[in-house]
Amino acid sequence: MARPDPKRPTSRAASRKQDSDSDIEQVEAKPPRKPATVAANGKPTAKPKPKAKPESSTAKRATSVEEINDSDRAEGSNTTANKRKRTTTATATAQAEVPSAQRLERLIADNKRLTEQCKMLNAENEKLNDQLEELFAIRHTEPESLLEQHKAEVAIERKTRAEVVDELTKQLAAVQPLAQSNSGVLHLVTREAADEEKLALERQVQEMKDEIAQLRTKASDLEIDLRGERQIAAQLAKDSQKKKPVGNSGPVHPGTTAKVGQTIQLYEQLSNVCVVGVKSDLTELSKVTPSTTYTCIYTCDPQPSEKEQLGPGMEEPPSLHFSLEFLTNSPLDEDDGEVAHYKPFDLDKESKEWVARLDYYATEFHFSGKQLPLFMRQMRDQIIAGTAKEESEGEGSEVGSEMDVDADRLIEVEVNEIE
């Protein structure tokens, strides 16, 4: 009786177990698949191949039964082949697992390194943010901040002043032309025209200042001359007082003053002239010898036959206020005699018709002292009827012409003195 092979299974269960082990070995003996290629975004670039479906257990059992029934030798050879396949499959599996583990370790190390690097970058970013905030906080020191604030205030103040200056300039340009033209029409003036006008006014002011200085110098010179003339006049007055009058030098009788007053009153009634003032002093016409000036008022009382010549509505002619200045040694008199200078007053208070009737008595003139009676007679005729010119055609024509000539000579002398 033959001995059973120890390697051969003794039962059907054992054979089944052996067949299943062989099937497992056959499945494991397949070469490992290549890992799928992964793109940069993490997605596979190619589709994986479908896995082979494992055979069912019924098919495996049928196959194992057929193999057992064929021959024992085939089973022995299959056992040897299975062992070889198992060794080859284990070796291939170990070789495939080695690259996968190294790659995993490498990926873990890279992940750890990148994590640490990310932490370091985050920490550095936070540090830089803190430094930036500090720089923004200390970008301006306190003095610099005060300086910037002061600059801003100065700029605002300068702008405000410029606006005020522009507004005042506009107002001045609007007011100044109106003040010069004395009208309500607005005349705009350009800056160039205003500057030219300003320069012209400055030149005019300077000329006036020079003229004022010259007038002051002339006034000082005239004051010096006046003081000299007054000294001369005072000296002459003293010399005249030293001369004693000829005649009775005894005491004045108390009744003398009353007689003098009555005498003056008689002369006033006879001549219709009231002397209200007398003064003796140096004047413009008498620069060396003091002249005597009489301030007089002429009042005329016309006769009944003369009242008709006064004009409508006039019962009495107005009084004539004038002055008579008697000059001695005057250049106006060719005979070196006394000259009377006539000058009327307050004619602006009288009517124009009456002033026109006065004719040349309405203006100042001078005449010889010898012609004083004729002067008074013609004054009366001129005041009452304005007939001095008609009567002057006869007897008084020569005297009137002499008065006119004297008046012309007086005007010429005054003009020469002014020059």
Coordinates of C-alpha atoms in Angstrom, one line a residue:
M1 CA 0.0 0.0 0.0
A2 CA 1.4 3.2 -1.0
R3 CA 2.1 6.0 1.6
P4 CA 0.3 9.1 1.2
D5 CA 2.2 12.1 0.2
P6 CA 2.6 14.5 3.1
K7 CA 2.3 17.4 0.8
R8 CA -1.0 16.2 -0.6
P9 CA -4.2 17.0 1.2
T10 CA -5.9 14.1 2.9
S11 CA -9.4 15.3 2.5
R12 CA -11.6 17.4 0.3
A13 CA -11.7 20.2 2.8
A14 CA -8.0 20.3 2.7
S15 CA -8.0 20.4 -1.1
R16 CA -10.5 23.2 -1.0
K17 CA -8.3 25.1 1.4
Q18 CA -5.3 24.5 -0.8
D19 CA -7.2 25.7 -3.9
S20 CA -8.3 28.8 -2.2
D21 CA -4.8 29.5 -1.1
S22 CA -3.6 29.1 -4.6
D23 CA -6.3 31.4 -5.9
I24 CA -5.1 34.0 -3.3
E25 CA -1.6 33.5 -4.4
Q26 CA -2.6 33.9 -8.0
V27 CA -4.4 37.2 -7.3
E28 CA -1.5 38.5 -5.2
A29 CA 1.0 37.6 -7.9
K30 CA -0.3 40.4 -10.1
P31 CA 2.2 43.2 -10.6
P32 CA 1.5 46.4 -8.7
R33 CA -0.2 49.2 -10.7
K34 CA 1.5 52.4 -11.4
P35 CA 0.3 55.3 -9.4
A36 CA -1.9 57.7 -11.3
T37 CA -0.4 60.9 -12.5
V38 CA -1.6 63.9 -10.6
A39 CA -1.8 67.3 -12.1
A40 CA -0.8 70.6 -10.4
N41 CA -4.3 71.2 -9.2
G42 CA -4.5 67.8 -7.5
K43 CA -6.7 66.1 -10.1
P44 CA -5.6 62.9 -11.9
T45 CA -4.6 63.5 -15.5
A46 CA -5.7 60.0 -16.8
K47 CA -8.6 57.8 -15.9
P48 CA -7.6 54.7 -13.9
K49 CA -8.2 51.3 -15.5
P50 CA -11.1 49.2 -14.1
K51 CA -10.2 46.4 -11.7
A52 CA -10.6 42.8 -12.8
K53 CA -13.6 41.1 -11.2
P54 CA -12.5 38.1 -9.0
E55 CA -13.9 34.8 -9.9
S56 CA -16.8 33.4 -7.9
S57 CA -16.3 30.7 -5.3
T58 CA -18.4 28.2 -7.3
A59 CA -16.1 28.5 -10.2
K60 CA -13.1 28.1 -7.9
R61 CA -14.6 24.9 -6.4
A62 CA -15.4 23.4 -9.8
T63 CA -11.9 24.1 -10.9
S64 CA -10.4 22.5 -7.8
V65 CA -12.5 19.4 -8.2
E66 CA -11.4 18.9 -11.7
E67 CA -7.9 19.3 -10.8
I68 CA -8.2 16.7 -8.0
N69 CA -9.8 14.2 -10.3
D70 CA -7.2 14.6 -13.1
S71 CA -4.1 13.2 -11.5
D72 CA -2.1 13.4 -8.3
R73 CA 1.0 14.3 -10.2
A74 CA -0.5 17.4 -11.6
E75 CA -1.4 18.4 -8.0
G76 CA 2.2 18.0 -6.9
S77 CA 3.5 20.0 -9.7
N78 CA 0.8 22.7 -9.0
T79 CA 1.9 22.8 -5.3
T80 CA 5.5 23.5 -6.3
A81 CA 4.4 26.1 -8.8
N82 CA 2.2 27.7 -6.2
K83 CA 5.1 28.0 -3.8
R84 CA 7.2 29.7 -6.4
K85 CA 4.4 32.1 -7.3
R86 CA 3.9 32.9 -3.6
T87 CA 7.6 33.8 -3.2
T88 CA 7.5 35.9 -6.3
T89 CA 4.3 37.7 -5.2
A90 CA 5.7 38.5 -1.8
T91 CA 8.9 39.8 -3.2
A92 CA 7.1 42.0 -5.7
T93 CA 4.7 43.3 -3.0
A94 CA 7.7 44.2 -0.8
Q95 CA 9.4 46.0 -3.6
A96 CA 6.2 48.0 -4.4
E97 CA 5.6 48.9 -0.7
V98 CA 9.1 50.3 -0.3
P99 CA 8.7 53.3 -2.7
S100 CA 5.3 54.1 -1.3
A101 CA 6.6 54.4 2.3
Q102 CA 9.5 56.6 1.3
R103 CA 7.3 58.9 -0.7
L104 CA 4.9 59.1 2.3
E105 CA 7.7 60.0 4.6
R106 CA 9.0 62.5 2.2
L107 CA 5.5 64.1 1.9
I108 CA 5.1 64.2 5.7
A109 CA 8.5 65.9 6.0
D110 CA 7.6 68.4 3.3
N111 CA 4.3 69.1 5.0
K112 CA 6.0 69.6 8.4
R113 CA 8.6 71.9 6.8
L114 CA 6.0 73.9 5.0
T115 CA 3.9 74.2 8.1
E116 CA 6.8 75.5 10.1
Q117 CA 7.7 77.9 7.3
C118 CA 4.1 79.2 7.2
K119 CA 4.2 79.8 11.0
M120 CA 7.5 81.7 10.6
L121 CA 6.1 83.8 7.8
N122 CA 2.9 84.6 9.8
A123 CA 5.0 85.6 12.8
E124 CA 7.2 87.8 10.6
N125 CA 4.1 89.4 9.0
E126 CA 2.7 90.2 12.4
K127 CA 6.0 91.7 13.5
L128 CA 6.1 93.8 10.3
N129 CA 2.6 95.0 10.9
D130 CA 3.4 96.0 14.5
Q131 CA 6.5 98.0 13.2
L132 CA 4.4 99.7 10.5
E133 CA 1.8 100.7 13.1
E134 CA 4.6 102.1 15.3
L135 CA 6.0 104.0 12.3
F136 CA 2.6 105.5 11.6
A137 CA 2.2 106.5 15.2
I138 CA 5.6 108.1 15.5
R139 CA 5.8 109.5 12.0
H140 CA 5.5 113.1 13.4
T141 CA 7.0 114.1 16.7
E142 CA 5.2 116.7 18.8
P143 CA 7.3 119.7 17.6
E144 CA 6.7 118.6 14.0
S145 CA 3.0 118.2 14.6
L146 CA 2.9 121.7 16.1
L147 CA 4.8 123.0 13.1
E148 CA 2.4 121.4 10.6
Q149 CA -0.5 122.9 12.6
H150 CA 1.0 126.3 12.6
K151 CA 1.7 126.1 8.8
A152 CA -2.0 125.2 8.2
E153 CA -3.1 128.1 10.4
V154 CA -0.8 130.6 8.6
A155 CA -2.0 129.3 5.2
I156 CA -5.6 129.9 6.3
E157 CA -4.9 133.3 7.6
R158 CA -3.0 134.3 4.5
K159 CA -5.9 133.2 2.3
T160 CA -8.3 135.2 4.5
R161 CA -6.2 138.3 4.2
A162 CA -5.8 137.9 0.5
E163 CA -9.6 137.7 0.2
V164 CA -10.0 140.8 2.4
V165 CA -7.5 142.7 0.3
D166 CA -9.2 141.8 -2.9
E167 CA -12.6 142.8 -1.5
L168 CA -11.3 146.2 -0.3
T169 CA -9.5 146.7 -3.6
K170 CA -12.8 146.2 -5.4
Q171 CA -14.6 148.5 -3.1
L172 CA -11.9 151.2 -3.5
A173 CA -12.1 150.9 -7.3
A174 CA -15.8 151.3 -7.1
V175 CA -15.7 154.3 -4.7
Q176 CA -12.7 156.3 -5.9
P177 CA -14.0 157.1 -9.5
L178 CA -17.3 158.2 -8.1
A179 CA -15.6 160.6 -5.6
Q180 CA -13.5 162.1 -8.4
S181 CA -16.2 162.5 -11.0
N182 CA -18.9 163.7 -8.5
S183 CA -21.5 161.5 -10.3
G184 CA -23.3 158.3 -9.5
V185 CA -22.1 156.5 -12.6
L186 CA -19.6 153.6 -11.9
H187 CA -16.3 153.9 -13.7
L188 CA -14.0 151.0 -13.5
V189 CA -10.3 151.7 -13.3
T190 CA -7.5 149.3 -14.2
R191 CA -4.5 148.7 -12.1
E192 CA -2.2 150.5 -14.5
A193 CA -4.4 153.6 -14.6
A194 CA -4.7 153.6 -10.8
D195 CA -0.9 153.4 -10.5
E196 CA -0.4 156.3 -12.9
E197 CA -3.0 158.4 -11.1
K198 CA -1.3 157.6 -7.8
L199 CA 2.1 158.7 -9.2
A200 CA 0.5 161.9 -10.5
L201 CA -1.0 162.7 -7.1
E202 CA 2.3 162.0 -5.4
R203 CA 4.1 164.4 -7.7
Q204 CA 1.3 167.0 -7.1
V205 CA 1.6 166.5 -3.4
Q206 CA 5.4 166.9 -3.6
E207 CA 5.0 170.1 -5.6
M208 CA 2.6 171.5 -3.1
K209 CA 5.0 170.7 -0.3
D210 CA 7.8 172.5 -2.1
E211 CA 5.5 175.5 -2.7
I212 CA 4.5 175.5 1.0
A213 CA 8.2 175.5 1.9
Q214 CA 8.8 178.5 -0.4
L215 CA 5.8 180.4 1.0
R216 CA 7.0 179.8 4.5
T217 CA 10.4 181.1 3.6
K218 CA 8.8 184.1 2.0
A219 CA 6.5 184.7 5.0
S220 CA 9.5 184.6 7.3
D221 CA 11.3 187.2 5.1
L222 CA 8.2 189.4 5.2
E223 CA 8.0 189.1 8.9
I224 CA 11.6 190.3 9.2
D225 CA 10.8 193.2 6.9
L226 CA 7.6 194.0 8.9
R227 CA 9.6 194.0 12.1
G228 CA 12.1 196.4 10.5
E229 CA 9.3 198.7 9.3
R230 CA 7.6 198.7 12.7
Q231 CA 10.9 199.7 14.3
I232 CA 11.2 202.5 11.8
A233 CA 7.6 203.6 12.4
A234 CA 8.2 203.5 16.2
Q235 CA 11.3 205.6 15.8
L236 CA 9.5 208.2 13.7
A237 CA 6.7 208.3 16.2
K238 CA 9.1 208.9 19.0
D239 CA 10.8 211.7 17.0
S240 CA 7.4 213.4 16.3
Q241 CA 6.5 213.2 20.0
K242 CA 9.7 214.9 21.0
K243 CA 8.8 218.0 19.0
K244 CA 6.7 220.3 21.3
P245 CA 3.6 221.9 19.7
V246 CA 3.6 225.7 19.2
G247 CA 1.0 227.7 21.1
N248 CA -0.6 227.4 24.5
S249 CA 0.6 224.4 26.4
G250 CA -1.3 225.1 29.6
P251 CA -4.1 222.9 31.1
V252 CA -7.1 222.0 29.0
H253 CA -10.4 223.7 30.1
P254 CA -13.1 221.2 31.1
G255 CA -15.5 222.7 28.6
T256 CA -13.1 222.0 25.7
T257 CA -14.2 218.4 25.2
A258 CA -17.9 219.3 24.9
K259 CA -17.1 222.0 22.4
V260 CA -15.1 219.5 20.3
G261 CA -18.0 217.1 20.3
Q262 CA -20.4 219.8 19.2
T263 CA -18.0 220.9 16.5
I264 CA -17.8 217.3 15.2
Q265 CA -21.5 217.0 15.2
L266 CA -21.9 220.2 13.2
Y267 CA -19.4 218.9 10.6
E268 CA -21.3 215.6 10.3
Q269 CA -24.6 217.4 9.7
L270 CA -23.0 219.6 7.1
S271 CA -21.3 216.8 5.2
N272 CA -23.7 213.9 6.0
V273 CA -20.6 211.8 6.9
C274 CA -20.3 210.0 10.2
V275 CA -16.7 209.0 11.2
V276 CA -16.9 205.8 13.2
G277 CA -13.2 205.0 13.4
V278 CA -9.7 206.4 13.0
K279 CA -6.4 204.6 13.0
S280 CA -2.9 205.4 12.0
D281 CA -0.6 202.6 11.0
L282 CA 1.5 201.2 8.2
T283 CA -0.5 199.5 5.5
E284 CA 0.2 197.9 2.1
L285 CA 0.1 201.3 0.4
S286 CA 2.2 203.2 3.0
K287 CA 5.2 201.1 3.7
V288 CA 7.4 203.8 5.2
T289 CA 5.2 206.6 6.6
P290 CA 2.2 205.6 8.7
S291 CA -1.1 206.5 7.0
T292 CA -4.4 207.7 8.6
T293 CA -7.5 205.7 7.8
Y294 CA -11.0 207.0 8.5
T295 CA -14.0 204.6 8.5
C296 CA -17.1 206.5 7.5
I297 CA -20.8 206.1 6.9
Y298 CA -22.5 208.4 4.4
T299 CA -26.2 209.0 5.0
C300 CA -28.1 211.2 2.6
D301 CA -31.3 213.0 3.4
P302 CA -32.8 214.0 0.0
Q303 CA -35.0 216.9 -0.6
P304 CA -38.7 216.4 -1.5
S305 CA -38.0 217.2 -5.2
E306 CA -35.2 214.6 -5.1
K307 CA -37.2 211.7 -3.7
E308 CA -38.8 211.1 -7.1
Q309 CA -35.4 210.2 -8.5
L310 CA -34.8 207.4 -5.9
G311 CA -36.9 204.9 -7.8
P312 CA -40.1 203.1 -7.0
G313 CA -40.6 201.9 -3.4
M314 CA -37.5 203.7 -2.1
E315 CA -38.1 206.6 0.4
E316 CA -34.5 207.0 1.4
P317 CA -31.3 205.8 -0.2
P318 CA -29.2 203.3 1.7
S319 CA -26.2 204.4 3.6
L320 CA -22.8 203.9 2.1
H321 CA -20.1 202.4 4.2
F322 CA -16.5 203.2 3.1
S323 CA -13.0 204.0 4.2
L324 CA -10.7 206.9 3.3
E325 CA -7.0 206.3 3.7
F326 CA -4.8 209.5 3.4
L327 CA -1.2 208.8 2.3
T328 CA 1.7 211.2 2.4
N329 CA 4.8 210.9 0.2
S330 CA 3.0 208.3 -1.9
P331 CA 4.3 207.3 -5.3
L332 CA 0.7 207.7 -6.6
D333 CA 0.9 211.5 -6.3
E334 CA 3.1 213.3 -8.8
D335 CA 2.9 216.6 -6.8
D336 CA 4.2 214.9 -3.7
G337 CA 1.0 215.9 -1.9
E338 CA -1.6 214.0 0.1
V339 CA -3.5 211.1 -1.6
A340 CA -6.9 209.7 -0.5
H341 CA -7.7 206.1 -1.1
Y342 CA -11.4 205.2 -1.3
K343 CA -12.7 201.7 -0.5
P344 CA -16.4 200.7 -0.2
F345 CA -17.7 198.0 2.2
D346 CA -20.8 195.8 2.5
L347 CA -22.1 196.3 -1.0
D348 CA -23.0 192.6 -1.2
K349 CA -25.8 193.4 1.3
E350 CA -27.5 196.0 -1.0
S351 CA -29.6 195.5 -4.0
K352 CA -27.9 195.1 -7.4
E353 CA -29.8 198.0 -8.9
W354 CA -28.6 200.4 -6.3
V355 CA -25.0 199.1 -6.6
A356 CA -25.2 199.5 -10.3
R357 CA -26.3 203.2 -9.8
L358 CA -23.1 203.8 -7.7
D359 CA -21.0 203.3 -10.8
Y360 CA -17.3 203.8 -10.0
Y361 CA -18.2 204.5 -6.3
A362 CA -18.8 200.7 -6.1
T363 CA -15.1 200.1 -6.6
E364 CA -12.0 201.3 -4.8
F365 CA -9.9 204.1 -6.3
H366 CA -7.7 206.9 -5.1
F367 CA -7.7 210.7 -5.8
S368 CA -5.8 213.8 -4.7
G369 CA -6.6 215.2 -1.3
K370 CA -7.4 218.5 -2.9
Q371 CA -10.4 217.0 -4.7
L372 CA -12.1 215.9 -1.5
P373 CA -15.1 218.4 -1.7
L374 CA -15.7 217.4 -5.3
F375 CA -15.6 213.7 -4.2
M376 CA -18.3 214.3 -1.6
R377 CA -20.6 216.3 -3.9
Q378 CA -20.5 213.7 -6.6
M379 CA -21.1 210.9 -4.1
R380 CA -24.3 212.6 -3.0
D381 CA -25.5 213.0 -6.6
Q382 CA -24.6 209.4 -7.5
I383 CA -26.4 208.0 -4.5
I384 CA -29.6 209.9 -5.1
A385 CA -30.2 209.8 -8.8
G386 CA -27.1 208.3 -10.3
T387 CA -26.5 211.6 -12.1
A388 CA -22.8 212.0 -11.4
K389 CA -21.9 211.1 -15.0
E390 CA -24.5 213.6 -16.5
E391 CA -23.3 216.4 -14.3
S392 CA -19.7 215.5 -15.0
E393 CA -20.2 216.5 -18.6
G394 CA -20.1 220.1 -17.5
E395 CA -18.1 221.5 -14.6
G396 CA -17.1 218.2 -13.1
S397 CA -16.0 216.3 -16.2
E398 CA -12.4 217.0 -15.7
V399 CA -12.5 215.9 -12.1
G400 CA -14.3 212.7 -12.9
S401 CA -11.7 211.8 -15.6
E402 CA -8.9 212.5 -13.1
M403 CA -10.6 210.1 -10.7
D404 CA -10.8 207.5 -13.4
V405 CA -7.1 208.0 -14.3
D406 CA -6.1 207.8 -10.6
A407 CA -8.0 204.6 -10.2
D408 CA -6.2 203.1 -13.2
R409 CA -2.9 204.2 -11.7
L410 CA -3.8 202.7 -8.4
I411 CA -4.5 199.3 -10.0
E412 CA -1.1 199.5 -11.9
V413 CA 0.8 200.3 -8.8
E414 CA -0.9 197.4 -6.8
V415 CA -0.1 194.9 -9.7
N416 CA 3.6 196.0 -9.7
E417 CA 3.8 195.6 -5.9
I418 CA 2.3 192.1 -6.1
E419 CA 4.8 191.1 -8.8

